[in-house]
PDB file of C-alpha atoms and ligand atoms in Angstrom:
ATOM      1  CA  UNK A   1     -42.497 -29.649   9.240  1.00 93.00           C
ATOM      2  CA  UNK A   2     -46.264 -29.239   9.538  1.00 96.00           C
ATOM      3  CA  UNK A   3     -47.319 -27.938  12.957  1.00 98.00           C
ATOM      4  CA  UNK A   4     -50.461 -25.938  13.749  1.00 98.00           C
ATOM      5  CA  UNK A   5     -51.157 -23.860  16.842  1.00 98.00           C
ATOM      6  CA  UNK A   6     -54.892 -23.052  16.979  1.00 98.00           C
ATOM      7  CA  UNK A   7     -56.048 -20.283  19.329  1.00 98.00           C
ATOM      8  CA  UNK A   8     -59.684 -19.364  19.983  1.00 98.00           C
ATOM      9  CA  UNK A   9     -61.392 -17.050  22.423  1.00 97.00           C
ATOM     10  CA  UNK A  10     -63.612 -13.981  22.773  1.00 96.00           C
ATOM     11  CA  UNK A  11     -62.684 -10.434  21.721  1.00 91.00           C
ATOM     12  CA  UNK A  12     -59.727  -8.787  23.487  1.00 91.00           C
ATOM     13  CA  UNK A  13     -58.772 -11.857  25.556  1.00 95.00           C
ATOM     14  CA  UNK A  14     -55.137 -11.670  24.454  1.00 94.00           C
ATOM     15  CA  UNK A  15     -55.241 -14.166  21.557  1.00 96.00           C
ATOM     16  CA  UNK A  16     -53.427 -11.874  19.150  1.00 95.00           C
ATOM     17  CA  UNK A  17     -50.600 -11.057  21.559  1.00 96.00           C
ATOM     18  CA  UNK A  18     -50.113 -14.738  22.372  1.00 98.00           C
ATOM     19  CA  UNK A  19     -50.339 -15.781  18.708  1.00 98.00           C
ATOM     20  CA  UNK A  20     -47.715 -13.215  17.663  1.00 98.00           C
ATOM     21  CA  UNK A  21     -45.382 -14.262  20.502  1.00 98.00           C
ATOM     22  CA  UNK A  22     -45.669 -17.967  19.593  1.00 98.00           C
ATOM     23  CA  UNK A  23     -45.103 -17.225  15.897  1.00 98.00           C
ATOM     24  CA  UNK A  24     -42.065 -15.100  16.598  1.00 98.00           C
ATOM     25  CA  UNK A  25     -40.504 -17.539  19.107  1.00 97.00           C
ATOM     26  CA  UNK A  26     -40.855 -20.639  16.927  1.00 97.00           C
ATOM     27  CA  UNK A  27     -40.589 -19.004  13.508  1.00 97.00           C
ATOM     28  CA  UNK A  28     -44.161 -19.923  12.508  1.00 98.00           C
ATOM     29  CA  UNK A  29     -46.381 -17.942  10.120  1.00 97.00           C
ATOM     30  CA  UNK A  30     -49.299 -16.143  11.822  1.00 97.00           C
ATOM     31  CA  UNK A  31     -52.827 -15.562  10.541  1.00 97.00           C
ATOM     32  CA  UNK A  32     -55.222 -13.285  12.464  1.00 97.00           C
ATOM     33  CA  UNK A  33     -58.424 -14.804  11.098  1.00 98.00           C
ATOM     34  CA  UNK A  34     -60.568 -12.007  12.576  1.00 97.00           C
ATOM     35  CA  UNK A  35     -59.004  -9.754   9.974  1.00 97.00           C
ATOM     36  CA  UNK A  36     -60.636 -11.826   7.207  1.00 98.00           C
ATOM     37  CA  UNK A  37     -64.098 -11.249   8.679  1.00 98.00           C
ATOM     38  CA  UNK A  38     -63.304  -7.590   9.381  1.00 97.00           C
ATOM     39  CA  UNK A  39     -62.252  -7.121   5.740  1.00 98.00           C
ATOM     40  CA  UNK A  40     -65.455  -8.763   4.483  1.00 98.00           C
ATOM     41  CA  UNK A  41     -67.569  -6.531   6.741  1.00 97.00           C
ATOM     42  CA  UNK A  42     -65.686  -3.401   5.672  1.00 97.00           C
ATOM     43  CA  UNK A  43     -65.980  -4.122   1.955  1.00 95.00           C
ATOM     44  CA  UNK A  44     -69.726  -3.540   1.964  1.00 91.00           C
ATOM     45  CA  UNK A  45     -72.087  -4.875  -0.690  1.00 94.00           C
ATOM     46  CA  UNK A  46     -72.981  -8.560  -0.711  1.00 97.00           C
ATOM     47  CA  UNK A  47     -70.920 -10.218   2.081  1.00 98.00           C
ATOM     48  CA  UNK A  48     -70.822 -13.619   0.355  1.00 98.00           C
ATOM     49  CA  UNK A  49     -69.396 -12.085  -2.823  1.00 97.00           C
ATOM     50  CA  UNK A  50     -66.987 -10.021  -0.723  1.00 97.00           C
ATOM     51  CA  UNK A  51     -65.720 -13.193   1.009  1.00 97.00           C
ATOM     52  CA  UNK A  52     -65.363 -15.064  -2.275  1.00 97.00           C
ATOM     53  CA  UNK A  53     -63.327 -12.280  -3.863  1.00 95.00           C
ATOM     54  CA  UNK A  54     -61.189 -11.218  -0.880  1.00 95.00           C
ATOM     55  CA  UNK A  55     -57.685 -10.003  -1.803  1.00 91.00           C
ATOM     56  CA  UNK A  56     -54.478  -9.040   0.020  1.00 88.00           C
ATOM     57  CA  UNK A  57     -55.354  -5.383  -0.577  1.00 92.00           C
ATOM     58  CA  UNK A  58     -58.643  -5.823   1.324  1.00 94.00           C
ATOM     59  CA  UNK A  59     -56.670  -7.105   4.322  1.00 93.00           C
ATOM     60  CA  UNK A  60     -54.268  -4.150   4.186  1.00 93.00           C
ATOM     61  CA  UNK A  61     -56.939  -1.479   4.840  1.00 95.00           C
ATOM     62  CA  UNK A  62     -56.112   0.702   7.826  1.00 95.00           C
ATOM     63  CA  UNK A  63     -59.668   0.922   9.184  1.00 95.00           C
ATOM     64  CA  UNK A  64     -60.142  -2.740  10.133  1.00 96.00           C
ATOM     65  CA  UNK A  65     -59.280  -2.425  13.850  1.00 91.00           C
ATOM     66  CA  UNK A  66     -62.077  -0.072  14.878  1.00 89.00           C
ATOM     67  CA  UNK A  67     -65.004  -1.074  17.128  1.00 87.00           C
ATOM     68  CA  UNK A  68     -67.372  -0.516  14.199  1.00 91.00           C
ATOM     69  CA  UNK A  69     -65.355  -2.878  11.992  1.00 95.00           C
ATOM     70  CA  UNK A  70     -65.501  -5.488  14.782  1.00 91.00           C
ATOM     71  CA  UNK A  71     -69.285  -5.240  14.955  1.00 91.00           C
ATOM     72  CA  UNK A  72     -69.622  -5.445  11.157  1.00 95.00           C
ATOM     73  CA  UNK A  73     -67.303  -8.480  11.180  1.00 96.00           C
ATOM     74  CA  UNK A  74     -69.357 -10.354  13.741  1.00 94.00           C
ATOM     75  CA  UNK A  75     -72.510  -9.752  11.661  1.00 95.00           C
ATOM     76  CA  UNK A  76     -71.091 -11.127   8.408  1.00 97.00           C
ATOM     77  CA  UNK A  77     -69.399 -13.953  10.383  1.00 96.00           C
ATOM     78  CA  UNK A  78     -72.820 -15.391  11.202  1.00 95.00           C
ATOM     79  CA  UNK A  79     -73.483 -16.099   7.480  1.00 97.00           C
ATOM     80  CA  UNK A  80     -72.582 -19.749   6.700  1.00 97.00           C
ATOM     81  CA  UNK A  81     -71.621 -18.985   3.047  1.00 97.00           C
ATOM     82  CA  UNK A  82     -69.164 -16.332   4.230  1.00 98.00           C
ATOM     83  CA  UNK A  83     -67.533 -18.805   6.632  1.00 97.00           C
ATOM     84  CA  UNK A  84     -67.382 -21.489   3.936  1.00 97.00           C
ATOM     85  CA  UNK A  85     -65.710 -19.094   1.489  1.00 97.00           C
ATOM     86  CA  UNK A  86     -62.935 -18.346   4.002  1.00 98.00           C
ATOM     87  CA  UNK A  87     -62.393 -21.904   5.288  1.00 97.00           C
ATOM     88  CA  UNK A  88     -60.112 -23.300   2.548  1.00 92.00           C
ATOM     89  CA  UNK A  89     -57.692 -20.413   2.736  1.00 94.00           C
ATOM     90  CA  UNK A  90     -57.396 -20.826   6.523  1.00 97.00           C
ATOM     91  CA  UNK A  91     -56.903 -24.613   6.282  1.00 97.00           C
ATOM     92  CA  UNK A  92     -54.181 -24.260   3.661  1.00 95.00           C
ATOM     93  CA  UNK A  93     -52.477 -21.649   5.792  1.00 96.00           C
ATOM     94  CA  UNK A  94     -52.630 -23.948   8.853  1.00 98.00           C
ATOM     95  CA  UNK A  95     -50.900 -26.835   7.101  1.00 97.00           C
ATOM     96  CA  UNK A  96     -48.222 -24.810   5.328  1.00 96.00           C
ATOM     97  CA  UNK A  97     -44.623 -25.963   5.632  1.00 97.00           C
ATOM     98  CA  UNK A  98     -42.730 -24.474   8.584  1.00 97.00           C
ATOM     99  CA  UNK A  99     -45.540 -24.189  11.136  1.00 98.00           C
ATOM    100  CA  UNK A 100     -48.505 -21.855  11.543  1.00 98.00           C
ATOM    101  CA  UNK A 101     -50.439 -20.065  14.285  1.00 98.00           C
ATOM    102  CA  UNK A 102     -54.067 -19.082  13.643  1.00 98.00           C
ATOM    103  CA  UNK A 103     -56.224 -17.155  16.084  1.00 98.00           C
ATOM    104  CA  UNK A 104     -59.980 -16.662  15.872  1.00 97.00           C
ATOM    105  CA  UNK A 105     -63.253 -18.117  17.131  1.00 96.00           C
ATOM    106  CA  UNK A 106     -63.574 -21.523  15.417  1.00 98.00           C
ATOM    107  CA  UNK A 107     -59.999 -22.554  14.709  1.00 98.00           C
ATOM    108  CA  UNK A 108     -59.893 -25.438  17.235  1.00 98.00           C
ATOM    109  CA  UNK A 109     -63.495 -26.504  16.691  1.00 98.00           C
ATOM    110  CA  UNK A 110     -64.036 -26.213  12.913  1.00 98.00           C
ATOM    111  CA  UNK A 111     -61.024 -25.057  10.886  1.00 98.00           C
ATOM    112  CA  UNK A 112     -58.215 -27.169  12.445  1.00 98.00           C
ATOM    113  CA  UNK A 113     -59.578 -29.794  14.824  1.00 98.00           C
ATOM    114  CA  UNK A 114     -56.377 -31.741  14.064  1.00 97.00           C
ATOM    115  CA  UNK A 115     -54.070 -28.920  15.269  1.00 98.00           C
ATOM    116  CA  UNK A 116     -51.076 -30.043  17.311  1.00 98.00           C
ATOM    117  CA  UNK A 117     -51.768 -27.377  19.981  1.00 98.00           C
ATOM    118  CA  UNK A 118     -55.220 -25.990  20.819  1.00 98.00           C
ATOM    119  CA  UNK A 119     -55.669 -23.080  23.207  1.00 98.00           C
ATOM    120  CA  UNK A 120     -58.793 -21.267  24.379  1.00 98.00           C
ATOM    121  CA  UNK A 121     -57.726 -17.848  25.635  1.00 98.00           C
ATOM    122  CA  UNK A 122     -60.325 -16.004  27.694  1.00 98.00           C
ATOM    123  CA  UNK A 123     -60.801 -13.350  30.412  1.00 97.00           C
ATOM    124  CA  UNK A 124     -63.751 -11.680  32.145  1.00 97.00           C
ATOM    125  CA  UNK A 125     -65.773  -9.279  29.970  1.00 97.00           C
ATOM    126  CA  UNK A 126     -64.805  -6.341  32.237  1.00 97.00           C
ATOM    127  CA  UNK A 127     -61.104  -7.115  31.929  1.00 97.00           C
ATOM    128  CA  UNK A 128     -61.329  -7.498  28.158  1.00 97.00           C
ATOM    129  CA  UNK A 129     -63.313  -4.266  27.788  1.00 97.00           C
ATOM    130  CA  UNK A 130     -60.774  -2.406  29.919  1.00 96.00           C
ATOM    131  CA  UNK A 131     -57.907  -3.651  27.743  1.00 93.00           C
ATOM    132  CA  UNK A 132     -59.730  -2.712  24.557  1.00 92.00           C
ATOM    133  CA  UNK A 133     -60.600   0.706  26.028  1.00 94.00           C
ATOM    134  CA  UNK A 134     -56.904   1.338  26.763  1.00 93.00           C
ATOM    135  CA  UNK A 135     -56.269   0.748  23.030  1.00 89.00           C
ATOM    136  CA  UNK A 136     -59.175   2.613  21.478  1.00 87.00           C
ATOM    137  CA  UNK A 137     -60.182   5.155  24.158  1.00 92.00           C
ATOM    138  CA  UNK A 138     -63.689   6.654  24.276  1.00 94.00           C
ATOM    139  CA  UNK A 139     -66.351   5.667  26.801  1.00 96.00           C
ATOM    140  CA  UNK A 140     -65.385   2.506  28.728  1.00 97.00           C
ATOM    141  CA  UNK A 141     -69.017   1.563  29.479  1.00 97.00           C
ATOM    142  CA  UNK A 142     -69.750   1.713  25.755  1.00 96.00           C
ATOM    143  CA  UNK A 143     -66.732  -0.487  24.999  1.00 95.00           C
ATOM    144  CA  UNK A 144     -67.977  -3.045  27.580  1.00 97.00           C
ATOM    145  CA  UNK A 145     -71.451  -2.993  26.006  1.00 96.00           C
ATOM    146  CA  UNK A 146     -69.936  -3.642  22.563  1.00 94.00           C
ATOM    147  CA  UNK A 147     -67.735  -6.469  23.885  1.00 95.00           C
ATOM    148  CA  UNK A 148     -70.812  -8.106  25.469  1.00 96.00           C
ATOM    149  CA  UNK A 149     -72.878  -7.624  22.324  1.00 95.00           C
ATOM    150  CA  UNK A 150     -70.177  -9.182  20.137  1.00 93.00           C
ATOM    151  CA  UNK A 151     -69.646 -12.110  22.583  1.00 95.00           C
ATOM    152  CA  UNK A 152     -73.377 -12.816  22.603  1.00 95.00           C
ATOM    153  CA  UNK A 153     -73.574 -12.788  18.799  1.00 93.00           C
ATOM    154  CA  UNK A 154     -70.457 -14.934  18.366  1.00 94.00           C
ATOM    155  CA  UNK A 155     -71.619 -17.504  20.939  1.00 96.00           C
ATOM    156  CA  UNK A 156     -75.244 -17.703  19.849  1.00 96.00           C
ATOM    157  CA  UNK A 157     -74.819 -18.108  16.081  1.00 95.00           C
ATOM    158  CA  UNK A 158     -75.801 -21.475  14.603  1.00 95.00           C
ATOM    159  CA  UNK A 159     -72.749 -21.891  12.382  1.00 95.00           C
ATOM    160  CA  UNK A 160     -69.425 -22.351  14.237  1.00 95.00           C
ATOM    161  CA  UNK A 161     -70.398 -20.613  17.506  1.00 96.00           C
ATOM    162  CA  UNK A 162     -67.574 -19.538  19.789  1.00 96.00           C
ATOM    163  CA  UNK A 163     -66.874 -22.242  22.380  1.00 96.00           C
ATOM    164  CA  UNK A 164     -63.840 -23.990  23.817  1.00 97.00           C
ATOM    165  CA  UNK A 165     -63.032 -27.252  22.038  1.00 97.00           C
ATOM    166  CA  UNK A 166     -63.211 -30.168  24.484  1.00 97.00           C
ATOM    167  CA  UNK A 167     -59.515 -30.889  24.076  1.00 96.00           C
ATOM    168  CA  UNK A 168     -58.345 -27.256  24.137  1.00 97.00           C
ATOM    169  CA  UNK A 169     -56.256 -25.976  27.020  1.00 97.00           C
ATOM    170  CA  UNK A 170     -58.128 -23.072  28.631  1.00 97.00           C
ATOM    171  CA  UNK A 171     -55.937 -20.091  29.472  1.00 97.00           C
ATOM    172  CA  UNK A 172     -57.815 -17.511  31.573  1.00 97.00           C
ATOM    173  CA  UNK A 173     -55.825 -14.281  31.399  1.00 96.00           C
ATOM    174  CA  UNK A 174     -58.061 -12.231  33.766  1.00 96.00           C
ATOM    175  CA  UNK A 175     -55.491 -12.256  36.565  1.00 95.00           C
ATOM    176  CA  UNK A 176     -52.397 -12.826  34.435  1.00 94.00           C
ATOM    177  CA  UNK A 177     -49.917 -10.277  33.145  1.00 91.00           C
ATOM    178  CA  UNK A 178     -49.252 -10.320  29.402  1.00 90.00           C
ATOM    179  CA  UNK A 179     -45.811 -11.802  30.121  1.00 95.00           C
ATOM    180  CA  UNK A 180     -47.248 -14.599  32.289  1.00 97.00           C
ATOM    181  CA  UNK A 181     -49.943 -15.500  29.735  1.00 96.00           C
ATOM    182  CA  UNK A 182     -47.393 -15.553  26.904  1.00 97.00           C
ATOM    183  CA  UNK A 183     -44.979 -17.661  28.989  1.00 97.00           C
ATOM    184  CA  UNK A 184     -47.668 -20.294  29.609  1.00 97.00           C
ATOM    185  CA  UNK A 185     -48.567 -20.520  25.941  1.00 98.00           C
ATOM    186  CA  UNK A 186     -44.910 -20.779  24.906  1.00 98.00           C
ATOM    187  CA  UNK A 187     -44.369 -23.585  27.425  1.00 97.00           C
ATOM    188  CA  UNK A 188     -47.317 -25.569  26.043  1.00 97.00           C
ATOM    189  CA  UNK A 189     -46.092 -25.241  22.456  1.00 98.00           C
ATOM    190  CA  UNK A 190     -42.533 -26.081  23.415  1.00 97.00           C
ATOM    191  CA  UNK A 191     -43.634 -29.236  25.247  1.00 97.00           C
ATOM    192  CA  UNK A 192     -45.661 -30.461  22.246  1.00 96.00           C
ATOM    193  CA  UNK A 193     -43.031 -29.488  19.716  1.00 95.00           C
ATOM    194  CA  UNK A 194     -40.265 -31.124  21.706  1.00 90.00           C
ATOM    195  CA  UNK A 195     -37.815 -28.264  21.257  1.00 83.00           C
ATOM    196  CA  UNK A 196     -37.338 -24.745  22.607  1.00 84.00           C
ATOM    197  CA  UNK A 197     -37.867 -21.831  20.225  1.00 81.00           C
ATOM    198  CA  UNK A 198     -35.488 -19.047  19.326  1.00 72.00           C
TER     199      UNK A 198
HETATM  200  O1  C5P B   1     -60.832 -11.364  16.505  1.00 67.17           O
HETATM  201  P1  C5P B   1     -61.579 -10.164  15.948  1.00 67.17           P
HETATM  202  O2  C5P B   1     -62.103  -9.269  17.011  1.00 67.17           O
HETATM  203  O3  C5P B   1     -60.774  -9.417  14.937  1.00 67.17           O
HETATM  204  O4  C5P B   1     -62.827 -10.793  15.164  1.00 67.17           O
HETATM  205  C1  C5P B   1     -63.840  -9.989  14.621  1.00 67.17           C
HETATM  206  C2  C5P B   1     -65.099 -10.836  14.467  1.00 67.17           C
HETATM  207  O5  C5P B   1     -64.895 -11.797  13.420  1.00 67.17           O
HETATM  208  C3  C5P B   1     -65.497 -11.660  15.680  1.00 67.17           C
HETATM  209  O6  C5P B   1     -66.329 -10.943  16.594  1.00 67.17           O
HETATM  210  C4  C5P B   1     -66.223 -12.848  15.073  1.00 67.17           C
HETATM  211  O7  C5P B   1     -67.571 -12.577  14.853  1.00 67.17           O
HETATM  212  C5  C5P B   1     -65.561 -13.009  13.716  1.00 67.17           C
HETATM  213  N1  C5P B   1     -64.632 -14.135  13.666  1.00 67.17           N
HETATM  214  C6  C5P B   1     -65.140 -15.396  13.483  1.00 67.17           C
HETATM  215  N2  C5P B   1     -64.312 -16.473  13.339  1.00 67.17           N
HETATM  216  C7  C5P B   1     -62.990 -16.311  13.408  1.00 67.17           C
HETATM  217  C8  C5P B   1     -62.432 -15.026  13.635  1.00 67.17           C
HETATM  218  C9  C5P B   1     -63.289 -13.948  13.778  1.00 67.17           C
HETATM  219  O8  C5P B   1     -66.348 -15.569  13.431  1.00 67.17           O
HETATM  220  N3  C5P B   1     -62.200 -17.383  13.245  1.00 67.17           N
END
């Protein structure tokens, strides 16, 4: 069975949590595509070469989740040749046998416009910054500034800017608990798939 769940949205909106829950419920493979850009940013040197030669070991680094790695990722993500180098891998992953969930910024719009389920997961910048701050600590105002800076860069870039695909279901998690947001996403996938998970 080929079945793709594509999830886009800004930083810290809850995409990853929802993607992992969908993958686990329906037995799909999950790809956090942000990790690809984070790994390219962290590698240093020429970002295009880094993207073209990315390996499993690059993705296994333990310093990819930091705020600095997120900023570096969003800088290299604006380079069209970097995006092109990562596109094939993501498309193959999406159409693998057994079902796949991919979360990122351009999955519904560019990588998998043919996905069976398309979600745009979002929340207010303040809510997202607060959630990220609970994870990483530090100064919450600084975290909010970084979230805003990254949003602005991701939405303004020429190549594959972050936006909701016209046919994506928008899931605003600002006033939703994690459980409620996950439940909605699971219900959408279940309806399209025609069977419950588990
Ligand atoms: O989702 P995450 O915060 O890990 O993404 C890090 C950065 O990678 C984003 O801010 C964005 O610039 C870039 N990205 C992207 N396209 C994707 C996934 C991530 O441009 N599909």
